[in-house]
PDB file of C-alpha atoms and ligand atoms in Angstrom:
ATOM      1  CA  MET E   7      61.535 -59.122  85.090  1.00 64.00           C
ATOM      2  CA  ILE E   8      64.996 -56.737  86.651  1.00 64.00           C
ATOM      3  CA  PHE E   9      65.014 -55.589  82.944  1.00 64.00           C
ATOM      4  CA  THR E  10      62.300 -54.991  82.116  1.00 73.00           C
ATOM      5  CA  MET E  11      61.569 -52.553  85.274  1.00 74.00           C
ATOM      6  CA  LEU E  12      64.618 -50.377  84.659  1.00 73.00           C
ATOM      7  CA  GLY E  13      63.449 -50.151  81.473  1.00 81.00           C
ATOM      8  CA  VAL E  14      59.945 -49.006  82.489  1.00 82.00           C
ATOM      9  CA  ARG E  15      61.891 -46.555  84.752  1.00 83.00           C
ATOM     10  CA  ARG E  16      63.986 -45.317  82.216  1.00 85.00           C
ATOM     11  CA  MET E  17      61.127 -44.849  80.149  1.00 85.00           C
ATOM     12  CA  PHE E  18      59.785 -42.973  82.996  1.00 85.00           C
ATOM     13  CA  GLU E  19      62.291 -40.733  83.450  1.00 87.00           C
ATOM     14  CA  GLU E  20      62.977 -38.947  80.187  1.00 88.00           C
ATOM     15  CA  HIS E  21      59.033 -38.360  79.931  1.00 88.00           C
ATOM     16  CA  ILE E  22      59.115 -36.278  82.782  1.00 89.00           C
ATOM     17  CA  ILE E  23      62.258 -34.887  81.626  1.00 88.00           C
ATOM     18  CA  ARG E  24      61.298 -34.371  78.134  1.00 89.00           C
ATOM     19  CA  ARG E  25      57.997 -32.901  79.645  1.00 88.00           C
ATOM     20  CA  ILE E  26      60.036 -30.262  81.984  1.00 87.00           C
ATOM     21  CA  ARG E  27      62.213 -29.515  78.562  1.00 84.00           C
ATOM     22  CA  TRP E  28      58.499 -29.048  77.440  1.00 85.00           C
ATOM     23  CA  TYR E  29      57.034 -26.461  80.585  1.00 83.00           C
ATOM     24  CA  ILE E  30      60.617 -24.622  80.239  1.00 77.00           C
ATOM     25  CA  ARG E  31      60.292 -24.152  76.394  1.00 74.00           C
ATOM     26  CA  ARG E  32      56.485 -23.091  77.066  1.00 79.00           C
ATOM     27  CA  LEU E  33      57.967 -19.800  79.557  1.00 77.00           C
ATOM     28  CA  TYR E  34      60.340 -18.838  77.458  1.00 66.00           C
ATOM     29  CA  SER E  35      58.553 -18.218  75.012  1.00 68.00           C
ATOM     30  CA  TRP E  36      55.728 -16.678  76.662  1.00 74.00           C
ATOM     31  CA  PHE E  37      58.729 -15.133  78.821  1.00 68.00           C
ATOM     32  CA  LEU E  38      60.421 -13.642  75.269  1.00 65.00           C
ATOM     33  CA  ASN E  39      56.766 -12.444  73.791  1.00 67.00           C
ATOM     34  CA  LEU E  40      55.560 -10.122  77.213  1.00 72.00           C
ATOM     35  CA  LEU E  41      59.524  -8.798  76.888  1.00 70.00           C
ATOM     36  CA  MET E  42      59.686  -8.046  73.356  1.00 70.00           C
ATOM     37  CA  GLN E  43      55.403  -6.861  72.966  1.00 80.00           C
ATOM     38  CA  SER E  44      56.165  -3.686  73.715  1.00 80.00           C
ATOM     39  CA  TYR E  45      59.509  -4.210  70.649  1.00 81.00           C
ATOM     40  CA  TRP E  46      56.714  -5.565  68.019  1.00 82.00           C
ATOM     41  CA  ASP E  47      54.040  -2.457  69.008  1.00 86.00           C
ATOM     42  CA  GLU E  48      57.198   0.342  68.565  1.00 88.00           C
ATOM     43  CA  ILE E  49      58.419  -1.374  65.339  1.00 88.00           C
ATOM     44  CA  GLU E  50      55.339  -1.371  64.063  1.00 89.00           C
ATOM     45  CA  ASP E  51      54.771   2.271  64.275  1.00 87.00           C
ATOM     46  CA  CYS E  52      57.824   2.260  62.005  1.00 88.00           C
ATOM     47  CA  LYS E  53      56.436   0.015  59.711  1.00 90.00           C
ATOM     48  CA  VAL E  54      53.735   2.049  59.167  1.00 90.00           C
ATOM     49  CA  LYS E  55      55.774   5.029  58.594  1.00 88.00           C
ATOM     50  CA  VAL E  56      58.053   3.140  55.308  1.00 87.00           C
ATOM     51  CA  PHE E  57      55.303   1.320  53.839  1.00 91.00           C
ATOM     52  CA  ASP E  58      53.266   4.781  53.643  1.00 89.00           C
ATOM     53  CA  LYS E  59      56.141   5.473  51.570  1.00 86.00           C
ATOM     54  CA  LEU E  60      55.591   3.061  48.887  1.00 88.00           C
ATOM     55  CA  SER E  61      53.768   4.375  46.005  1.00 81.00           C
ATOM     56  CA  GLU E  62      50.628   3.066  44.700  1.00 79.00           C
ATOM     57  CA  LYS E  63      51.790   3.077  41.182  1.00 81.00           C
ATOM     58  CA  ALA E  64      54.336   0.597  42.370  1.00 89.00           C
ATOM     59  CA  GLU E  65      52.551  -2.570  41.123  1.00 93.00           C
ATOM     60  CA  LYS E  66      55.504  -5.280  40.751  1.00 96.00           C
ATOM     61  CA  VAL E  67      57.028  -5.318  44.863  1.00 97.00           C
ATOM     62  CA  LEU E  68      59.261  -7.750  45.716  1.00 98.00           C
ATOM     63  CA  GLU E  69      59.929  -8.146  49.814  1.00 98.00           C
ATOM     64  CA  ILE E  70      63.253  -9.918  50.444  1.00 98.00           C
ATOM     65  CA  GLY E  71      63.650 -11.781  53.701  1.00 96.00           C
ATOM     66  CA  ILE E  72      59.924 -11.872  54.042  1.00 96.00           C
ATOM     67  CA  GLY E  73      59.612 -14.757  56.759  1.00 94.00           C
ATOM     68  CA  SER E  74      56.234 -15.710  58.222  1.00 93.00           C
ATOM     69  CA  GLY E  75      55.138 -12.314  56.211  1.00 93.00           C
ATOM     70  CA  PRO E  76      54.353 -10.271  59.046  1.00 92.00           C
ATOM     71  CA  ASN E  77      54.943  -7.387  56.638  1.00 94.00           C
ATOM     72  CA  ILE E  78      52.050  -8.370  54.217  1.00 94.00           C
ATOM     73  CA  ARG E  79      48.951  -6.096  55.994  1.00 91.00           C
ATOM     74  CA  TYR E  80      50.777  -3.496  55.613  1.00 91.00           C
ATOM     75  CA  TYR E  81      50.591  -3.730  51.024  1.00 89.00           C
ATOM     76  CA  ALA E  82      46.936  -4.556  51.016  1.00 73.00           C
ATOM     77  CA  ALA E  83      46.242  -0.753  51.256  1.00 62.00           C
ATOM     78  CA  SER E  84      48.627   0.189  48.095  1.00 63.00           C
ATOM     79  CA  ASN E  85      47.341  -1.281  44.938  1.00 76.00           C
ATOM     80  CA  ALA E  86      44.809  -3.280  44.444  1.00 78.00           C
ATOM     81  CA  ASN E  87      47.023  -4.409  40.719  1.00 86.00           C
ATOM     82  CA  LEU E  88      49.935  -5.259  42.882  1.00 93.00           C
ATOM     83  CA  THR E  89      52.232  -8.306  42.527  1.00 95.00           C
ATOM     84  CA  LEU E  90      54.097  -9.536  45.635  1.00 97.00           C
ATOM     85  CA  TYR E  91      57.057 -11.505  45.306  1.00 98.00           C
ATOM     86  CA  GLY E  92      58.295 -12.561  48.541  1.00 98.00           C
ATOM     87  CA  LEU E  93      61.182 -14.144  48.635  1.00 98.00           C
ATOM     88  CA  ASP E  94      63.736 -15.650  52.111  1.00 96.00           C
ATOM     89  CA  PRO E  95      65.660 -18.669  51.934  1.00 96.00           C
ATOM     90  CA  ASN E  96      63.745 -20.806  54.669  1.00 94.00           C
ATOM     91  CA  PRO E  97      61.043 -22.983  52.849  1.00 95.00           C
ATOM     92  CA  LYS E  98      59.131 -23.566  55.647  1.00 93.00           C
ATOM     93  CA  MET E  99      57.766 -19.959  55.280  1.00 94.00           C
ATOM     94  CA  LYS E 100      56.041 -20.582  52.019  1.00 96.00           C
ATOM     95  CA  LYS E 101      53.171 -22.240  54.292  1.00 95.00           C
ATOM     96  CA  TYR E 102      52.808 -19.208  57.049  1.00 95.00           C
ATOM     97  CA  ALA E 103      53.815 -16.501  54.080  1.00 95.00           C
ATOM     98  CA  ARG E 104      50.715 -17.869  51.838  1.00 96.00           C
ATOM     99  CA  LYS E 105      48.024 -17.667  54.696  1.00 95.00           C
ATOM    100  CA  SER E 106      49.515 -14.219  55.941  1.00 94.00           C
ATOM    101  CA  ALA E 107      48.843 -13.458  51.721  1.00 95.00           C
ATOM    102  CA  SER E 108      45.544 -14.976  51.597  1.00 93.00           C
ATOM    103  CA  LYS E 109      44.669 -12.958  55.056  1.00 93.00           C
ATOM    104  CA  ALA E 110      45.719  -9.720  53.828  1.00 92.00           C
ATOM    105  CA  GLY E 111      43.270 -10.507  50.738  1.00 91.00           C
ATOM    106  CA  PHE E 112      45.493 -10.869  47.665  1.00 92.00           C
ATOM    107  CA  LYS E 113      44.267 -13.282  44.929  1.00 92.00           C
ATOM    108  CA  HIS E 114      46.652 -17.050  44.959  1.00 92.00           C
ATOM    109  CA  LYS E 115      48.227 -15.550  42.105  1.00 93.00           C
ATOM    110  CA  SER E 116      49.184 -11.957  43.041  1.00 94.00           C
ATOM    111  CA  PHE E 117      51.976 -13.564  45.971  1.00 96.00           C
ATOM    112  CA  ARG E 118      54.760 -15.416  44.564  1.00 97.00           C
ATOM    113  CA  PHE E 119      56.204 -16.881  47.503  1.00 98.00           C
ATOM    114  CA  LYS E 120      59.991 -17.004  45.693  1.00 98.00           C
ATOM    115  CA  GLN E 121      63.273 -18.951  47.676  1.00 98.00           C
ATOM    116  CA  GLY E 122      66.475 -17.709  47.577  1.00 98.00           C
ATOM    117  CA  VAL E 123      69.016 -15.415  49.226  1.00 98.00           C
ATOM    118  CA  GLY E 124      68.829 -11.560  48.613  1.00 98.00           C
ATOM    119  CA  GLU E 125      72.264 -12.708  47.323  1.00 98.00           C
ATOM    120  CA  ALA E 126      71.131 -13.988  43.958  1.00 98.00           C
ATOM    121  CA  ILE E 127      67.419 -12.701  43.763  1.00 98.00           C
ATOM    122  CA  PRO E 128      65.963 -14.995  41.504  1.00 98.00           C
ATOM    123  CA  LEU E 129      64.345 -12.307  39.083  1.00 98.00           C
ATOM    124  CA  LYS E 130      65.343 -10.447  35.912  1.00 98.00           C
ATOM    125  CA  ASP E 131      67.172  -7.203  35.412  1.00 98.00           C
ATOM    126  CA  ASN E 132      64.356  -4.184  36.113  1.00 98.00           C
ATOM    127  CA  SER E 133      61.511  -6.165  36.573  1.00 98.00           C
ATOM    128  CA  VAL E 134      60.469  -4.973  39.925  1.00 98.00           C
ATOM    129  CA  ASP E 135      58.683  -1.531  41.144  1.00 96.00           C
ATOM    130  CA  ALA E 136      59.829  -1.499  44.288  1.00 97.00           C
ATOM    131  CA  VAL E 137      62.309  -3.786  46.457  1.00 98.00           C
ATOM    132  CA  VAL E 138      61.234  -3.712  51.061  1.00 97.00           C
ATOM    133  CA  ALA E 139      63.555  -5.273  53.317  1.00 97.00           C
ATOM    134  CA  THR E 140      62.385  -4.602  56.881  1.00 96.00           C
ATOM    135  CA  LEU E 141      65.085  -6.164  59.802  1.00 94.00           C
ATOM    136  CA  VAL E 142      66.994  -8.503  56.820  1.00 97.00           C
ATOM    137  CA  LEU E 143      70.202  -6.524  55.852  1.00 98.00           C
ATOM    138  CA  CYS E 144      71.172  -7.339  59.774  1.00 97.00           C
ATOM    139  CA  SER E 145      70.709 -11.149  58.855  1.00 96.00           C
ATOM    140  CA  VAL E 146      71.994 -11.387  54.996  1.00 98.00           C
ATOM    141  CA  SER E 147      75.675 -13.076  54.393  1.00 96.00           C
ATOM    142  CA  ASP E 148      76.934 -10.486  52.233  1.00 98.00           C
ATOM    143  CA  VAL E 149      74.670  -6.362  52.501  1.00 98.00           C
ATOM    144  CA  THR E 150      77.214  -5.620  49.335  1.00 98.00           C
ATOM    145  CA  GLN E 151      76.604  -7.855  46.911  1.00 98.00           C
ATOM    146  CA  THR E 152      72.210  -7.859  48.253  1.00 98.00           C
ATOM    147  CA  LEU E 153      72.036  -4.289  47.445  1.00 98.00           C
ATOM    148  CA  LYS E 154      73.922  -4.837  43.864  1.00 98.00           C
ATOM    149  CA  GLU E 155      70.980  -7.626  43.521  1.00 98.00           C
ATOM    150  CA  ILE E 156      68.300  -4.368  44.953  1.00 98.00           C
ATOM    151  CA  LYS E 157      69.635  -2.727  42.112  1.00 98.00           C
ATOM    152  CA  ARG E 158      69.949  -4.957  39.915  1.00 98.00           C
ATOM    153  CA  VAL E 159      65.773  -5.866  39.859  1.00 98.00           C
ATOM    154  CA  LEU E 160      64.817  -2.396  40.399  1.00 98.00           C
ATOM    155  CA  ARG E 161      63.545  -0.745  38.030  1.00 97.00           C
ATOM    156  CA  PRO E 162      65.482   2.559  36.535  1.00 97.00           C
ATOM    157  CA  GLY E 163      63.259   5.244  39.052  1.00 95.00           C
ATOM    158  CA  GLY E 164      61.986   2.138  41.533  1.00 96.00           C
ATOM    159  CA  VAL E 165      62.030   2.465  45.351  1.00 96.00           C
ATOM    160  CA  PHE E 166      64.475   0.339  47.540  1.00 97.00           C
ATOM    161  CA  ILE E 167      62.126   1.021  51.216  1.00 96.00           C
ATOM    162  CA  PHE E 168      63.970  -0.475  54.289  1.00 97.00           C
ATOM    163  CA  LEU E 169      64.160  -0.556  58.055  1.00 96.00           C
ATOM    164  CA  GLU E 170      67.176  -1.951  59.945  1.00 96.00           C
ATOM    165  CA  HIS E 171      69.123  -1.980  63.054  1.00 95.00           C
ATOM    166  CA  VAL E 172      72.476  -1.081  63.329  1.00 97.00           C
ATOM    167  CA  ALA E 173      75.054  -0.463  64.777  1.00 96.00           C
ATOM    168  CA  ALA E 174      75.311   2.196  67.041  1.00 95.00           C
ATOM    169  CA  LYS E 175      77.670   4.927  67.014  1.00 93.00           C
ATOM    170  CA  ASP E 176      81.562   4.289  66.900  1.00 93.00           C
ATOM    171  CA  GLY E 177      83.285   4.204  69.764  1.00 94.00           C
ATOM    172  CA  SER E 178      80.049   4.224  72.176  1.00 93.00           C
ATOM    173  CA  MET E 179      80.045   2.076  75.289  1.00 91.00           C
ATOM    174  CA  PHE E 180      76.450   0.548  73.670  1.00 90.00           C
ATOM    175  CA  ARG E 181      78.766   0.044  70.324  1.00 94.00           C
ATOM    176  CA  ARG E 182      81.515  -2.160  72.405  1.00 95.00           C
ATOM    177  CA  LEU E 183      78.340  -3.948  74.092  1.00 95.00           C
ATOM    178  CA  GLN E 184      76.886  -4.698  71.022  1.00 95.00           C
ATOM    179  CA  LYS E 185      80.807  -5.957  69.580  1.00 96.00           C
ATOM    180  CA  LEU E 186      80.732  -8.287  72.577  1.00 96.00           C
ATOM    181  CA  LEU E 187      77.350  -9.567  72.431  1.00 95.00           C
ATOM    182  CA  ASP E 188      77.270 -10.014  68.477  1.00 95.00           C
ATOM    183  CA  PRO E 189      78.525 -13.685  68.889  1.00 95.00           C
ATOM    184  CA  LEU E 190      75.446 -14.857  70.745  1.00 93.00           C
ATOM    185  CA  GLN E 191      73.117 -12.680  68.879  1.00 91.00           C
ATOM    186  CA  GLN E 192      74.322 -14.061  65.371  1.00 93.00           C
ATOM    187  CA  ARG E 193      73.662 -18.097  67.649  1.00 90.00           C
ATOM    188  CA  LEU E 194      71.028 -16.721  68.648  1.00 87.00           C
ATOM    189  CA  ALA E 195      68.822 -14.683  66.082  1.00 87.00           C
ATOM    190  CA  ASP E 196      69.660 -16.840  62.941  1.00 87.00           C
ATOM    191  CA  GLY E 197      72.399 -15.077  61.940  1.00 92.00           C
ATOM    192  CA  CYS E 198      71.514 -11.269  62.869  1.00 93.00           C
ATOM    193  CA  HIS E 199      73.950  -9.447  63.127  1.00 96.00           C
ATOM    194  CA  LEU E 200      74.527  -6.125  65.839  1.00 96.00           C
ATOM    195  CA  THR E 201      77.427  -4.024  64.511  1.00 96.00           C
ATOM    196  CA  ARG E 202      76.655  -3.648  60.912  1.00 97.00           C
ATOM    197  CA  ASN E 203      77.203  -0.001  59.255  1.00 97.00           C
ATOM    198  CA  THR E 204      73.926  -1.326  56.816  1.00 98.00           C
ATOM    199  CA  ARG E 205      73.507   3.207  56.577  1.00 97.00           C
ATOM    200  CA  GLU E 206      77.454   3.497  55.130  1.00 97.00           C
ATOM    201  CA  CYS E 207      76.351   0.059  52.425  1.00 98.00           C
ATOM    202  CA  ILE E 208      73.507   1.940  51.922  1.00 98.00           C
ATOM    203  CA  LEU E 209      74.461   4.954  50.964  1.00 98.00           C
ATOM    204  CA  LYS E 210      77.520   3.758  48.838  1.00 97.00           C
ATOM    205  CA  ALA E 211      75.346   1.559  46.846  1.00 98.00           C
ATOM    206  CA  GLY E 212      75.147   3.706  44.296  1.00 96.00           C
ATOM    207  CA  PHE E 213      71.465   4.448  43.909  1.00 97.00           C
ATOM    208  CA  SER E 214      72.138   7.168  41.656  1.00 96.00           C
ATOM    209  CA  GLY E 215      68.400   8.762  42.422  1.00 96.00           C
ATOM    210  CA  GLY E 216      69.095   9.656  45.637  1.00 96.00           C
ATOM    211  CA  VAL E 217      69.311   8.089  48.455  1.00 97.00           C
ATOM    212  CA  GLU E 218      66.776   9.685  52.579  1.00 96.00           C
ATOM    213  CA  ILE E 219      67.563   7.943  55.768  1.00 95.00           C
ATOM    214  CA  GLU E 220      65.905   8.675  58.756  1.00 93.00           C
ATOM    215  CA  THR E 221      67.201   7.543  62.685  1.00 93.00           C
ATOM    216  CA  TYR E 222      64.967   6.047  65.057  1.00 89.00           C
ATOM    217  CA  SER E 223      65.772   4.816  68.918  1.00 86.00           C
ATOM    218  CA  MET E 224      63.594   2.333  70.059  1.00 81.00           C
ATOM    219  CA  CYS E 225      62.829   2.960  73.697  1.00 79.00           C
ATOM    220  CA  SER E 226      61.997  -0.785  73.978  1.00 76.00           C
ATOM    221  CA  PHE E 227      63.389  -3.981  75.078  1.00 73.00           C
ATOM    222  CA  PRO E 228      65.442  -5.676  72.996  1.00 76.00           C
ATOM    223  CA  TRP E 229      67.613  -1.939  73.669  1.00 80.00           C
ATOM    224  CA  ILE E 230      70.837  -4.208  72.014  1.00 87.00           C
ATOM    225  CA  THR E 231      69.132  -3.762  69.005  1.00 89.00           C
ATOM    226  CA  ARG E 232      69.816   0.547  68.660  1.00 87.00           C
ATOM    227  CA  PRO E 233      69.254   2.245  66.461  1.00 94.00           C
ATOM    228  CA  HIS E 234      67.389   2.020  63.139  1.00 94.00           C
ATOM    229  CA  ILE E 235      67.051   3.584  60.180  1.00 96.00           C
ATOM    230  CA  TYR E 236      64.495   3.801  57.553  1.00 94.00           C
ATOM    231  CA  GLY E 237      63.978   5.394  54.198  1.00 94.00           C
ATOM    232  CA  LEU E 238      64.197   4.979  50.732  1.00 95.00           C
ATOM    233  CA  ALA E 239      66.494   4.729  47.939  1.00 97.00           C
ATOM    234  CA  TYR E 240      66.292   5.127  44.605  1.00 97.00           C
ATOM    235  CA  ASN E 241      67.648   3.797  41.572  1.00 96.00           C
TER     236      ASN E 241
HETATM  237  C1  SAM F  20      64.262 -11.074  61.703  1.00 68.66           C
HETATM  238  S1  SAM F  20      63.482 -11.991  59.875  1.00 68.66           S
HETATM  239  C2  SAM F  20      62.633 -10.548  59.516  1.00 68.66           C
HETATM  240  C3  SAM F  20      61.751 -11.097  58.572  1.00 68.66           C
HETATM  241  C4  SAM F  20      61.103 -10.082  58.074  1.00 68.66           C
HETATM  242  N1  SAM F  20      61.045  -9.106  57.400  1.00 68.66           N
HETATM  243  C5  SAM F  20      60.010  -8.879  59.400  1.00 68.66           C
HETATM  244  O1  SAM F  20      60.304  -7.763  59.516  1.00 68.66           O
HETATM  245  O2  SAM F  20      59.566  -9.107  60.390  1.00 68.66           O
HETATM  246  C6  SAM F  20      64.293 -12.194  59.261  1.00 68.66           C
HETATM  247  C7  SAM F  20      64.228 -12.920  57.715  1.00 68.66           C
HETATM  248  O3  SAM F  20      65.226 -13.218  56.709  1.00 68.66           O
HETATM  249  C8  SAM F  20      65.281 -14.345  56.116  1.00 68.66           C
HETATM  250  N2  SAM F  20      67.253 -14.199  55.434  1.00 68.66           N
HETATM  251  C9  SAM F  20      68.344 -14.689  56.365  1.00 68.66           C
HETATM  252  N3  SAM F  20      69.383 -15.145  55.185  1.00 68.66           N
HETATM  253  C10 SAM F  20      68.544 -14.177  54.186  1.00 68.66           C
HETATM  254  C11 SAM F  20      69.352 -13.619  53.112  1.00 68.66           C
HETATM  255  N4  SAM F  20      70.461 -14.089  52.654  1.00 68.66           N
HETATM  256  N5  SAM F  20      68.477 -13.243  51.689  1.00 68.66           N
HETATM  257  C12 SAM F  20      67.063 -13.071  52.348  1.00 68.66           C
HETATM  258  N6  SAM F  20      66.515 -13.479  53.197  1.00 68.66           N
HETATM  259  C13 SAM F  20      67.631 -13.694  54.113  1.00 68.66           C
HETATM  260  C14 SAM F  20      64.942 -14.240  57.058  1.00 68.66           C
HETATM  261  O4  SAM F  20      64.979 -16.617  56.864  1.00 68.66           O
HETATM  262  C15 SAM F  20      64.119 -14.591  57.668  1.00 68.66           C
HETATM  263  O5  SAM F  20      62.968 -14.845  57.327  1.00 68.66           O
END
């Protein structure tokens, strides 16, 4: 009898703890979304600029780190004959990316999800007209190898379009803060690094057709990811 009562009490306590955790998680994600909304709005403006640079002539495009497909809607206007390859290491993204693709009006065969990493792209040499990466080179484990792979799959004259947050100016207070918070950021944001010199990596990658890079400093939270770079690199 006593054992039964103890068991019921424990079950009740566990239920309450689960409920409290559930409310804390809801509150946390609501608060984070609230804080992040202006960042998403600002990043959207940058993405529009980046996708404007995608030529109507690009018929085969690869997006690296496509995630759940937040960018897919930007392709819809670029070309009706477009085949989009979406690459992501996380297989769970396939369902969401596919949903975003069909919402954006892609036919089933025009959107192909590929599970894999930027460091070993599962496509043939010179097989795509454009490669897109937004907020991804901060998360790959090897930026140089990823850029090498991007160059390999791009046809001659093809374009790499990017938007990334990068390390603040060397020696600045902000850079020191980024260095301090980098390990925490990697843990909380799925391997995202705050201190990457992605601009230099892109400049050194050997895009022989030239590179155009612009810098943008976001006003919105989280300020720690400032500045961002965006632009084009031609193969
Ligand atoms: C911050 S999200 C960006 C998603 C989307 N590109 C955007 O602009 O919102 C980073 C994405 O990169 C993916 N990723 C992480 N490591 C990667 C790698 N080595 N190669 C390709 N994608 C990777 C993650 O799974 C995630 O979907």
